[in-house]
């Protein structure tokens, strides 16, 4: 590396940073897989909190990567006279940054669908509880009505002594 020009050193620094971004992407994807595996069996505040934290981390990561794309683009476009031999390396790094941004978009979509799955699971559980409560109230409603009518303890009710009264 010492025998190369300064532009090669710049390339190596940027390339190392971009290569480390791939490791971060892998960690994000692993965390999403863990959340997706646990989402069906466990719907708690912890799950929604982990989804939101992961989404926030992904947004912050995206804010970090996007300027790098612009920097590399301007290096390739405006400084091509000064980056004589390393221009191909910078283009390769630029392609890697584009790939990272596309993968981040994919992760964002995956997180959105994971959140949708979580909310659907919670709604299904609520619907099941509501179905059980509806059945119980349907059973007890006529009983409550009958006990309400025949449980009146008035001595001087007008209809009390009628033939066809309550």
PDB file of N, CA, C and O in Angstrom, residues 69-141:
ATOM      1  N   UNK A  69     -22.711   7.846  -0.431  1.00  0.00           N
ATOM      2  CA  UNK A  69     -23.005   7.668  -1.858  1.00  0.00           C
ATOM      3  C   UNK A  69     -22.733   8.957  -2.622  1.00  0.00           C
ATOM      4  O   UNK A  69     -22.120   8.943  -3.694  1.00  0.00           O
ATOM      5  N   UNK A  70     -23.172  10.068  -2.049  1.00  0.00           N
ATOM      6  CA  UNK A  70     -22.952  11.363  -2.709  1.00  0.00           C
ATOM      7  C   UNK A  70     -21.473  11.724  -2.756  1.00  0.00           C
ATOM      8  O   UNK A  70     -20.991  12.268  -3.756  1.00  0.00           O
ATOM      9  N   UNK A  71     -20.758  11.410  -1.690  1.00  0.00           N
ATOM     10  CA  UNK A  71     -19.323  11.702  -1.663  1.00  0.00           C
ATOM     11  C   UNK A  71     -18.595  10.905  -2.736  1.00  0.00           C
ATOM     12  O   UNK A  71     -17.771  11.442  -3.491  1.00  0.00           O
ATOM     13  N   UNK A  72     -18.902   9.624  -2.812  1.00  0.00           N
ATOM     14  CA  UNK A  72     -18.244   8.787  -3.830  1.00  0.00           C
ATOM     15  C   UNK A  72     -18.622   9.227  -5.232  1.00  0.00           C
ATOM     16  O   UNK A  72     -17.776   9.239  -6.143  1.00  0.00           O
ATOM     17  N   UNK A  73     -19.866   9.594  -5.413  1.00  0.00           N
ATOM     18  CA  UNK A  73     -20.307  10.045  -6.722  1.00  0.00           C
ATOM     19  C   UNK A  73     -19.559  11.309  -7.137  1.00  0.00           C
ATOM     20  O   UNK A  73     -19.102  11.425  -8.283  1.00  0.00           O
ATOM     21  N   UNK A  74     -19.403  12.241  -6.217  1.00  0.00           N
ATOM     22  CA  UNK A  74     -18.679  13.464  -6.570  1.00  0.00           C
ATOM     23  C   UNK A  74     -17.187  13.188  -6.762  1.00  0.00           C
ATOM     24  O   UNK A  74     -16.544  13.825  -7.598  1.00  0.00           O
ATOM     25  N   UNK A  75     -16.634  12.247  -6.007  1.00  0.00           N
ATOM     26  CA  UNK A  75     -15.228  11.876  -6.214  1.00  0.00           C
ATOM     27  C   UNK A  75     -15.024  11.307  -7.613  1.00  0.00           C
ATOM     28  O   UNK A  75     -14.068  11.661  -8.313  1.00  0.00           O
ATOM     29  N   UNK A  76     -15.896  10.434  -8.009  1.00  0.00           N
ATOM     30  CA  UNK A  76     -15.769   9.800  -9.327  1.00  0.00           C
ATOM     31  C   UNK A  76     -16.001  10.815 -10.441  1.00  0.00           C
ATOM     32  O   UNK A  76     -15.281  10.857 -11.431  1.00  0.00           O
ATOM     33  N   UNK A  77     -16.998  11.648 -10.260  1.00  0.00           N
ATOM     34  CA  UNK A  77     -17.377  12.591 -11.304  1.00  0.00           C
ATOM     35  C   UNK A  77     -16.419  13.787 -11.389  1.00  0.00           C
ATOM     36  O   UNK A  77     -15.948  14.130 -12.471  1.00  0.00           O
ATOM     37  N   UNK A  78     -16.134  14.406 -10.247  1.00  0.00           N
ATOM     38  CA  UNK A  78     -15.387  15.667 -10.275  1.00  0.00           C
ATOM     39  C   UNK A  78     -13.881  15.498 -10.143  1.00  0.00           C
ATOM     40  O   UNK A  78     -13.122  16.340 -10.615  1.00  0.00           O
ATOM     41  N   UNK A  79     -13.457  14.453  -9.492  1.00  0.00           N
ATOM     42  CA  UNK A  79     -12.031  14.294  -9.213  1.00  0.00           C
ATOM     43  C   UNK A  79     -11.384  13.203 -10.077  1.00  0.00           C
ATOM     44  O   UNK A  79     -10.334  12.686  -9.733  1.00  0.00           O
ATOM     45  N   UNK A  80     -11.996  12.863 -11.157  1.00  0.00           N
ATOM     46  CA  UNK A  80     -11.476  11.764 -11.976  1.00  0.00           C
ATOM     47  C   UNK A  80     -10.076  12.055 -12.528  1.00  0.00           C
ATOM     48  O   UNK A  80      -9.308  11.136 -12.781  1.00  0.00           O
ATOM     49  N   UNK A  81      -9.749  13.313 -12.691  1.00  0.00           N
ATOM     50  CA  UNK A  81      -8.394  13.647 -13.171  1.00  0.00           C
ATOM     51  C   UNK A  81      -7.340  13.327 -12.116  1.00  0.00           C
ATOM     52  O   UNK A  81      -6.210  12.966 -12.441  1.00  0.00           O
ATOM     53  N   UNK A  82      -7.718  13.461 -10.859  1.00  0.00           N
ATOM     54  CA  UNK A  82      -6.760  13.234  -9.772  1.00  0.00           C
ATOM     55  C   UNK A  82      -6.726  11.767  -9.322  1.00  0.00           C
ATOM     56  O   UNK A  82      -5.798  11.349  -8.664  1.00  0.00           O
ATOM     57  N   UNK A  83      -7.759  11.026  -9.652  1.00  0.00           N
ATOM     58  CA  UNK A  83      -7.847   9.616  -9.250  1.00  0.00           C
ATOM     59  C   UNK A  83      -7.523   8.723 -10.428  1.00  0.00           C
ATOM     60  O   UNK A  83      -8.287   7.837 -10.778  1.00  0.00           O
ATOM     61  N   UNK A  84      -6.426   8.919 -11.011  1.00  0.00           N
ATOM     62  CA  UNK A  84      -6.089   8.267 -12.274  1.00  0.00           C
ATOM     63  C   UNK A  84      -6.235   6.748 -12.235  1.00  0.00           C
ATOM     64  O   UNK A  84      -7.034   6.173 -12.967  1.00  0.00           O
ATOM     65  N   UNK A  85      -5.480   6.103 -11.387  1.00  0.00           N
ATOM     66  CA  UNK A  85      -5.476   4.639 -11.392  1.00  0.00           C
ATOM     67  C   UNK A  85      -6.572   4.055 -10.502  1.00  0.00           C
ATOM     68  O   UNK A  85      -6.989   2.917 -10.700  1.00  0.00           O
ATOM     69  N   UNK A  86      -7.031   4.806  -9.553  1.00  0.00           N
ATOM     70  CA  UNK A  86      -7.963   4.273  -8.549  1.00  0.00           C
ATOM     71  C   UNK A  86      -9.424   4.488  -8.896  1.00  0.00           C
ATOM     72  O   UNK A  86     -10.289   4.113  -8.118  1.00  0.00           O
ATOM     73  N   UNK A  87      -9.698   5.074 -10.023  1.00  0.00           N
ATOM     74  CA  UNK A  87     -11.089   5.363 -10.369  1.00  0.00           C
ATOM     75  C   UNK A  87     -11.945   4.107 -10.430  1.00  0.00           C
ATOM     76  O   UNK A  87     -13.099   4.102 -10.017  1.00  0.00           O
ATOM     77  N   UNK A  88     -11.374   3.009 -10.895  1.00  0.00           N
ATOM     78  CA  UNK A  88     -12.123   1.743 -10.942  1.00  0.00           C
ATOM     79  C   UNK A  88     -12.440   1.238  -9.539  1.00  0.00           C
ATOM     80  O   UNK A  88     -13.518   0.703  -9.296  1.00  0.00           O
ATOM     81  N   UNK A  89     -11.507   1.435  -8.628  1.00  0.00           N
ATOM     82  CA  UNK A  89     -11.742   1.019  -7.245  1.00  0.00           C
ATOM     83  C   UNK A  89     -12.870   1.833  -6.612  1.00  0.00           C
ATOM     84  O   UNK A  89     -13.721   1.293  -5.906  1.00  0.00           O
ATOM     85  N   UNK A  90     -12.877   3.116  -6.883  1.00  0.00           N
ATOM     86  CA  UNK A  90     -13.928   3.968  -6.333  1.00  0.00           C
ATOM     87  C   UNK A  90     -15.289   3.619  -6.937  1.00  0.00           C
ATOM     88  O   UNK A  90     -16.303   3.668  -6.241  1.00  0.00           O
ATOM     89  N   UNK A  91     -15.291   3.257  -8.191  1.00  0.00           N
ATOM     90  CA  UNK A  91     -16.562   2.832  -8.809  1.00  0.00           C
ATOM     91  C   UNK A  91     -17.070   1.546  -8.180  1.00  0.00           C
ATOM     92  O   UNK A  91     -18.264   1.369  -7.963  1.00  0.00           O
ATOM     93  N   UNK A  92     -16.145   0.654  -7.876  1.00  0.00           N
ATOM     94  CA  UNK A  92     -16.520  -0.588  -7.196  1.00  0.00           C
ATOM     95  C   UNK A  92     -17.089  -0.293  -5.805  1.00  0.00           C
ATOM     96  O   UNK A  92     -18.110  -0.862  -5.412  1.00  0.00           O
ATOM     97  N   UNK A  93     -16.469   0.606  -5.087  1.00  0.00           N
ATOM     98  CA  UNK A  93     -16.962   0.986  -3.764  1.00  0.00           C
ATOM     99  C   UNK A  93     -18.314   1.685  -3.881  1.00  0.00           C
ATOM    100  O   UNK A  93     -19.209   1.467  -3.065  1.00  0.00           O
ATOM    101  N   UNK A  94     -18.466   2.508  -4.894  1.00  0.00           N
ATOM    102  CA  UNK A  94     -19.750   3.166  -5.134  1.00  0.00           C
ATOM    103  C   UNK A  94     -20.844   2.130  -5.380  1.00  0.00           C
ATOM    104  O   UNK A  94     -21.958   2.253  -4.857  1.00  0.00           O
ATOM    105  N   UNK A  95     -20.532   1.101  -6.157  1.00  0.00           N
ATOM    106  CA  UNK A  95     -21.496   0.020  -6.391  1.00  0.00           C
ATOM    107  C   UNK A  95     -21.856  -0.689  -5.080  1.00  0.00           C
ATOM    108  O   UNK A  95     -23.008  -1.069  -4.869  1.00  0.00           O
ATOM    109  N   UNK A  96     -20.887  -0.852  -4.209  1.00  0.00           N
ATOM    110  CA  UNK A  96     -21.164  -1.480  -2.912  1.00  0.00           C
ATOM    111  C   UNK A  96     -22.086  -0.608  -2.068  1.00  0.00           C
ATOM    112  O   UNK A  96     -22.985  -1.111  -1.395  1.00  0.00           O
ATOM    113  N   UNK A  97     -21.873   0.690  -2.118  1.00  0.00           N
ATOM    114  CA  UNK A  97     -22.740   1.605  -1.365  1.00  0.00           C
ATOM    115  C   UNK A  97     -24.162   1.546  -1.920  1.00  0.00           C
ATOM    116  O   UNK A  97     -25.130   1.518  -1.153  1.00  0.00           O
ATOM    117  N   UNK A  98     -24.293   1.510  -3.227  1.00  0.00           N
ATOM    118  CA  UNK A  98     -25.627   1.379  -3.840  1.00  0.00           C
ATOM    119  C   UNK A  98     -26.274   0.068  -3.401  1.00  0.00           C
ATOM    120  O   UNK A  98     -27.471   0.027  -3.083  1.00  0.00           O
ATOM    121  N   UNK A  99     -25.507  -0.995  -3.368  1.00  0.00           N
ATOM    122  CA  UNK A  99     -26.021  -2.285  -2.922  1.00  0.00           C
ATOM    123  C   UNK A  99     -26.476  -2.215  -1.459  1.00  0.00           C
ATOM    124  O   UNK A  99     -27.523  -2.764  -1.111  1.00  0.00           O
ATOM    125  N   UNK A 100     -25.738  -1.526  -0.614  1.00  0.00           N
ATOM    126  CA  UNK A 100     -26.114  -1.381   0.791  1.00  0.00           C
ATOM    127  C   UNK A 100     -27.413  -0.595   0.910  1.00  0.00           C
ATOM    128  O   UNK A 100     -28.312  -0.966   1.680  1.00  0.00           O
ATOM    129  N   UNK A 101     -27.540   0.458   0.138  1.00  0.00           N
ATOM    130  CA  UNK A 101     -28.766   1.264   0.185  1.00  0.00           C
ATOM    131  C   UNK A 101     -29.968   0.444  -0.272  1.00  0.00           C
ATOM    132  O   UNK A 101     -31.046   0.506   0.332  1.00  0.00           O
ATOM    133  N   UNK A 102     -29.808  -0.342  -1.318  1.00  0.00           N
ATOM    134  CA  UNK A 102     -30.900  -1.199  -1.782  1.00  0.00           C
ATOM    135  C   UNK A 102     -31.269  -2.235  -0.731  1.00  0.00           C
ATOM    136  O   UNK A 102     -32.446  -2.533  -0.514  1.00  0.00           O
ATOM    137  N   UNK A 103     -30.265  -2.777  -0.076  1.00  0.00           N
ATOM    138  CA  UNK A 103     -30.531  -3.764   0.968  1.00  0.00           C
ATOM    139  C   UNK A 103     -31.218  -3.112   2.162  1.00  0.00           C
ATOM    140  O   UNK A 103     -32.072  -3.726   2.812  1.00  0.00           O
ATOM    141  N   UNK A 104     -30.860  -1.879   2.453  1.00  0.00           N
ATOM    142  CA  UNK A 104     -31.541  -1.146   3.526  1.00  0.00           C
ATOM    143  C   UNK A 104     -33.013  -0.930   3.198  1.00  0.00           C
ATOM    144  O   UNK A 104     -33.872  -1.032   4.076  1.00  0.00           O
ATOM    145  N   UNK A 105     -33.303  -0.646   1.947  1.00  0.00           N
ATOM    146  CA  UNK A 105     -34.700  -0.511   1.528  1.00  0.00           C
ATOM    147  C   UNK A 105     -35.438  -1.836   1.690  1.00  0.00           C
ATOM    148  O   UNK A 105     -36.580  -1.873   2.116  1.00  0.00           O
ATOM    149  N   UNK A 106     -34.766  -2.905   1.361  1.00  0.00           N
ATOM    150  CA  UNK A 106     -35.355  -4.234   1.538  1.00  0.00           C
ATOM    151  C   UNK A 106     -35.614  -4.530   3.019  1.00  0.00           C
ATOM    152  O   UNK A 106     -36.660  -5.072   3.381  1.00  0.00           O
ATOM    153  N   UNK A 107     -34.667  -4.163   3.870  1.00  0.00           N
ATOM    154  CA  UNK A 107     -34.829  -4.368   5.306  1.00  0.00           C
ATOM    155  C   UNK A 107     -35.974  -3.514   5.828  1.00  0.00           C
ATOM    156  O   UNK A 107     -36.754  -3.950   6.682  1.00  0.00           O
ATOM    157  N   UNK A 108     -36.100  -2.298   5.308  1.00  0.00           N
ATOM    158  CA  UNK A 108     -37.204  -1.435   5.730  1.00  0.00           C
ATOM    159  C   UNK A 108     -38.551  -2.069   5.374  1.00  0.00           C
ATOM    160  O   UNK A 108     -39.480  -2.093   6.180  1.00  0.00           O
ATOM    161  N   UNK A 109     -38.641  -2.615   4.171  1.00  0.00           N
ATOM    162  CA  UNK A 109     -39.871  -3.293   3.770  1.00  0.00           C
ATOM    163  C   UNK A 109     -40.131  -4.518   4.640  1.00  0.00           C
ATOM    164  O   UNK A 109     -41.278  -4.791   5.017  1.00  0.00           O
ATOM    165  N   UNK A 110     -39.081  -5.243   4.953  1.00  0.00           N
ATOM    166  CA  UNK A 110     -39.211  -6.424   5.799  1.00  0.00           C
ATOM    167  C   UNK A 110     -39.667  -6.036   7.204  1.00  0.00           C
ATOM    168  O   UNK A 110     -40.503  -6.719   7.800  1.00  0.00           O
ATOM    169  N   UNK A 111     -39.151  -4.945   7.723  1.00  0.00           N
ATOM    170  CA  UNK A 111     -39.571  -4.468   9.042  1.00  0.00           C
ATOM    171  C   UNK A 111     -41.035  -4.034   9.024  1.00  0.00           C
ATOM    172  O   UNK A 111     -41.780  -4.291   9.970  1.00  0.00           O
ATOM    173  N   UNK A 112     -41.441  -3.384   7.962  1.00  0.00           N
ATOM    174  CA  UNK A 112     -42.842  -2.974   7.845  1.00  0.00           C
ATOM    175  C   UNK A 112     -43.761  -4.185   7.801  1.00  0.00           C
ATOM    176  O   UNK A 112     -44.811  -4.208   8.458  1.00  0.00           O
ATOM    177  N   UNK A 113     -43.367  -5.193   7.048  1.00  0.00           N
ATOM    178  CA  UNK A 113     -44.196  -6.401   6.992  1.00  0.00           C
ATOM    179  C   UNK A 113     -44.176  -7.139   8.327  1.00  0.00           C
ATOM    180  O   UNK A 113     -45.177  -7.719   8.732  1.00  0.00           O
ATOM    181  N   UNK A 114     -43.049  -7.095   9.052  1.00  0.00           N
ATOM    182  CA  UNK A 114     -42.981  -7.713  10.374  1.00  0.00           C
ATOM    183  C   UNK A 114     -43.913  -6.997  11.339  1.00  0.00           C
ATOM    184  O   UNK A 114     -44.616  -7.638  12.129  1.00  0.00           O
ATOM    185  N   UNK A 115     -43.946  -5.684  11.261  1.00  0.00           N
ATOM    186  CA  UNK A 115     -44.858  -4.917  12.100  1.00  0.00           C
ATOM    187  C   UNK A 115     -46.307  -5.236  11.740  1.00  0.00           C
ATOM    188  O   UNK A 115     -47.155  -5.381  12.630  1.00  0.00           O
ATOM    189  N   UNK A 116     -46.597  -5.376  10.463  1.00  0.00           N
ATOM    190  CA  UNK A 116     -47.947  -5.755  10.038  1.00  0.00           C
ATOM    191  C   UNK A 116     -48.331  -7.138  10.561  1.00  0.00           C
ATOM    192  O   UNK A 116     -49.464  -7.349  11.000  1.00  0.00           O
ATOM    193  N   UNK A 117     -47.398  -8.076  10.504  1.00  0.00           N
ATOM    194  CA  UNK A 117     -47.663  -9.419  11.025  1.00  0.00           C
ATOM    195  C   UNK A 117     -47.932  -9.359  12.521  1.00  0.00           C
ATOM    196  O   UNK A 117     -48.849 -10.015  13.029  1.00  0.00           O
ATOM    197  N   UNK A 118     -47.154  -8.565  13.233  1.00  0.00           N
ATOM    198  CA  UNK A 118     -47.352  -8.426  14.677  1.00  0.00           C
ATOM    199  C   UNK A 118     -48.747  -7.873  14.975  1.00  0.00           C
ATOM    200  O   UNK A 118     -49.474  -8.422  15.807  1.00  0.00           O
ATOM    201  N   UNK A 119     -49.123  -6.797  14.284  1.00  0.00           N
ATOM    202  CA  UNK A 119     -50.429  -6.189  14.528  1.00  0.00           C
ATOM    203  C   UNK A 119     -51.567  -7.132  14.132  1.00  0.00           C
ATOM    204  O   UNK A 119     -52.599  -7.191  14.807  1.00  0.00           O
ATOM    205  N   UNK A 120     -51.378  -7.886  13.073  1.00  0.00           N
ATOM    206  CA  UNK A 120     -52.385  -8.863  12.665  1.00  0.00           C
ATOM    207  C   UNK A 120     -52.537  -9.959  13.713  1.00  0.00           C
ATOM    208  O   UNK A 120     -53.657 -10.380  14.037  1.00  0.00           O
ATOM    209  N   UNK A 121     -51.431 -10.409  14.261  1.00  0.00           N
ATOM    210  CA  UNK A 121     -51.474 -11.437  15.302  1.00  0.00           C
ATOM    211  C   UNK A 121     -52.191 -10.930  16.537  1.00  0.00           C
ATOM    212  O   UNK A 121     -53.022 -11.635  17.131  1.00  0.00           O
ATOM    213  N   UNK A 122     -51.894  -9.702  16.940  1.00  0.00           N
ATOM    214  CA  UNK A 122     -52.562  -9.111  18.101  1.00  0.00           C
ATOM    215  C   UNK A 122     -54.057  -8.975  17.833  1.00  0.00           C
ATOM    216  O   UNK A 122     -54.887  -9.308  18.689  1.00  0.00           O
ATOM    217  N   UNK A 123     -54.422  -8.514  16.630  1.00  0.00           N
ATOM    218  CA  UNK A 123     -55.842  -8.381  16.284  1.00  0.00           C
ATOM    219  C   UNK A 123     -56.549  -9.727  16.260  1.00  0.00           C
ATOM    220  O   UNK A 123     -57.711  -9.827  16.663  1.00  0.00           O
ATOM    221  N   UNK A 124     -55.883 -10.768  15.790  1.00  0.00           N
ATOM    222  CA  UNK A 124     -56.483 -12.094  15.792  1.00  0.00           C
ATOM    223  C   UNK A 124     -56.744 -12.584  17.208  1.00  0.00           C
ATOM    224  O   UNK A 124     -57.787 -13.195  17.489  1.00  0.00           O
ATOM    225  N   UNK A 125     -55.814 -12.323  18.111  1.00  0.00           N
ATOM    226  CA  UNK A 125     -56.018 -12.722  19.508  1.00  0.00           C
ATOM    227  C   UNK A 125     -57.167 -11.943  20.132  1.00  0.00           C
ATOM    228  O   UNK A 125     -57.984 -12.503  20.876  1.00  0.00           O
ATOM    229  N   UNK A 126     -57.252 -10.647  19.831  1.00  0.00           N
ATOM    230  CA  UNK A 126     -58.359  -9.839  20.343  1.00  0.00           C
ATOM    231  C   UNK A 126     -59.682 -10.335  19.772  1.00  0.00           C
ATOM    232  O   UNK A 126     -60.687 -10.417  20.496  1.00  0.00           O
ATOM    233  N   UNK A 127     -59.714 -10.675  18.492  1.00  0.00           N
ATOM    234  CA  UNK A 127     -60.939 -11.196  17.878  1.00  0.00           C
ATOM    235  C   UNK A 127     -61.376 -12.501  18.528  1.00  0.00           C
ATOM    236  O   UNK A 127     -62.573 -12.743  18.712  1.00  0.00           O
ATOM    237  N   UNK A 128     -60.421 -13.348  18.874  1.00  0.00           N
ATOM    238  CA  UNK A 128     -60.756 -14.613  19.534  1.00  0.00           C
ATOM    239  C   UNK A 128     -61.371 -14.350  20.907  1.00  0.00           C
ATOM    240  O   UNK A 128     -62.385 -14.969  21.275  1.00  0.00           O
ATOM    241  N   UNK A 129     -60.801 -13.427  21.650  1.00  0.00           N
ATOM    242  CA  UNK A 129     -61.351 -13.078  22.970  1.00  0.00           C
ATOM    243  C   UNK A 129     -62.743 -12.475  22.817  1.00  0.00           C
ATOM    244  O   UNK A 129     -63.659 -12.807  23.587  1.00  0.00           O
ATOM    245  N   UNK A 130     -62.919 -11.622  21.833  1.00  0.00           N
ATOM    246  CA  UNK A 130     -64.227 -11.003  21.611  1.00  0.00           C
ATOM    247  C   UNK A 130     -65.273 -12.045  21.216  1.00  0.00           C
ATOM    248  O   UNK A 130     -66.433 -11.939  21.611  1.00  0.00           O
ATOM    249  N   UNK A 131     -64.876 -13.059  20.477  1.00  0.00           N
ATOM    250  CA  UNK A 131     -65.803 -14.115  20.100  1.00  0.00           C
ATOM    251  C   UNK A 131     -66.267 -14.889  21.333  1.00  0.00           C
ATOM    252  O   UNK A 131     -67.453 -15.178  21.492  1.00  0.00           O
ATOM    253  N   UNK A 132     -65.339 -15.175  22.223  1.00  0.00           N
ATOM    254  CA  UNK A 132     -65.694 -15.888  23.454  1.00  0.00           C
ATOM    255  C   UNK A 132     -66.611 -15.031  24.320  1.00  0.00           C
ATOM    256  O   UNK A 132     -67.616 -15.521  24.858  1.00  0.00           O
ATOM    257  N   UNK A 133     -66.295 -13.742  24.443  1.00  0.00           N
ATOM    258  CA  UNK A 133     -67.144 -12.850  25.237  1.00  0.00           C
ATOM    259  C   UNK A 133     -68.536 -12.703  24.622  1.00  0.00           C
ATOM    260  O   UNK A 133     -69.530 -12.596  25.341  1.00  0.00           O
ATOM    261  N   UNK A 134     -68.617 -12.705  23.319  1.00  0.00           N
ATOM    262  CA  UNK A 134     -69.917 -12.622  22.644  1.00  0.00           C
ATOM    263  C   UNK A 134     -70.756 -13.862  22.921  1.00  0.00           C
ATOM    264  O   UNK A 134     -71.961 -13.765  23.194  1.00  0.00           O
ATOM    265  N   UNK A 135     -70.142 -15.023  22.881  1.00  0.00           N
ATOM    266  CA  UNK A 135     -70.864 -16.265  23.178  1.00  0.00           C
ATOM    267  C   UNK A 135     -71.366 -16.254  24.625  1.00  0.00           C
ATOM    268  O   UNK A 135     -72.523 -16.593  24.904  1.00  0.00           O
ATOM    269  N   UNK A 136     -70.522 -15.845  25.546  1.00  0.00           N
ATOM    270  CA  UNK A 136     -70.915 -15.813  26.961  1.00  0.00           C
ATOM    271  C   UNK A 136     -72.040 -14.809  27.171  1.00  0.00           C
ATOM    272  O   UNK A 136     -73.029 -15.108  27.862  1.00  0.00           O
ATOM    273  N   UNK A 137     -71.936 -13.627  26.561  1.00  0.00           N
ATOM    274  CA  UNK A 137     -73.003 -12.637  26.741  1.00  0.00           C
ATOM    275  C   UNK A 137     -74.290 -13.087  26.062  1.00  0.00           C
ATOM    276  O   UNK A 137     -75.384 -12.799  26.551  1.00  0.00           O
ATOM    277  N   UNK A 138     -74.207 -13.801  24.959  1.00  0.00           N
ATOM    278  CA  UNK A 138     -75.399 -14.321  24.296  1.00  0.00           C
ATOM    279  C   UNK A 138     -76.103 -15.349  25.171  1.00  0.00           C
ATOM    280  O   UNK A 138     -77.334 -15.415  25.198  1.00  0.00           O
ATOM    281  N   UNK A 139     -75.330 -16.144  25.885  1.00  0.00           N
ATOM    282  CA  UNK A 139     -75.928 -17.137  26.784  1.00  0.00           C
ATOM    283  C   UNK A 139     -76.574 -16.461  27.992  1.00  0.00           C
ATOM    284  O   UNK A 139     -77.689 -16.798  28.393  1.00  0.00           O
ATOM    285  N   UNK A 140     -75.916 -15.476  28.562  1.00  0.00           N
ATOM    286  CA  UNK A 140     -76.408 -14.868  29.791  1.00  0.00           C
ATOM    287  C   UNK A 140     -77.420 -13.756  29.575  1.00  0.00           C
ATOM    288  O   UNK A 140     -78.111 -13.372  30.515  1.00  0.00           O
ATOM    289  N   UNK A 141     -77.564 -13.229  28.384  1.00  0.00           N
ATOM    290  CA  UNK A 141     -78.509 -12.145  28.149  1.00  0.00           C
ATOM    291  C   UNK A 141     -79.965 -12.570  28.375  1.00  0.00           C
ATOM    292  O   UNK A 141     -80.694 -11.876  29.089  1.00  0.00           O
TER     293      UNK A 141
END
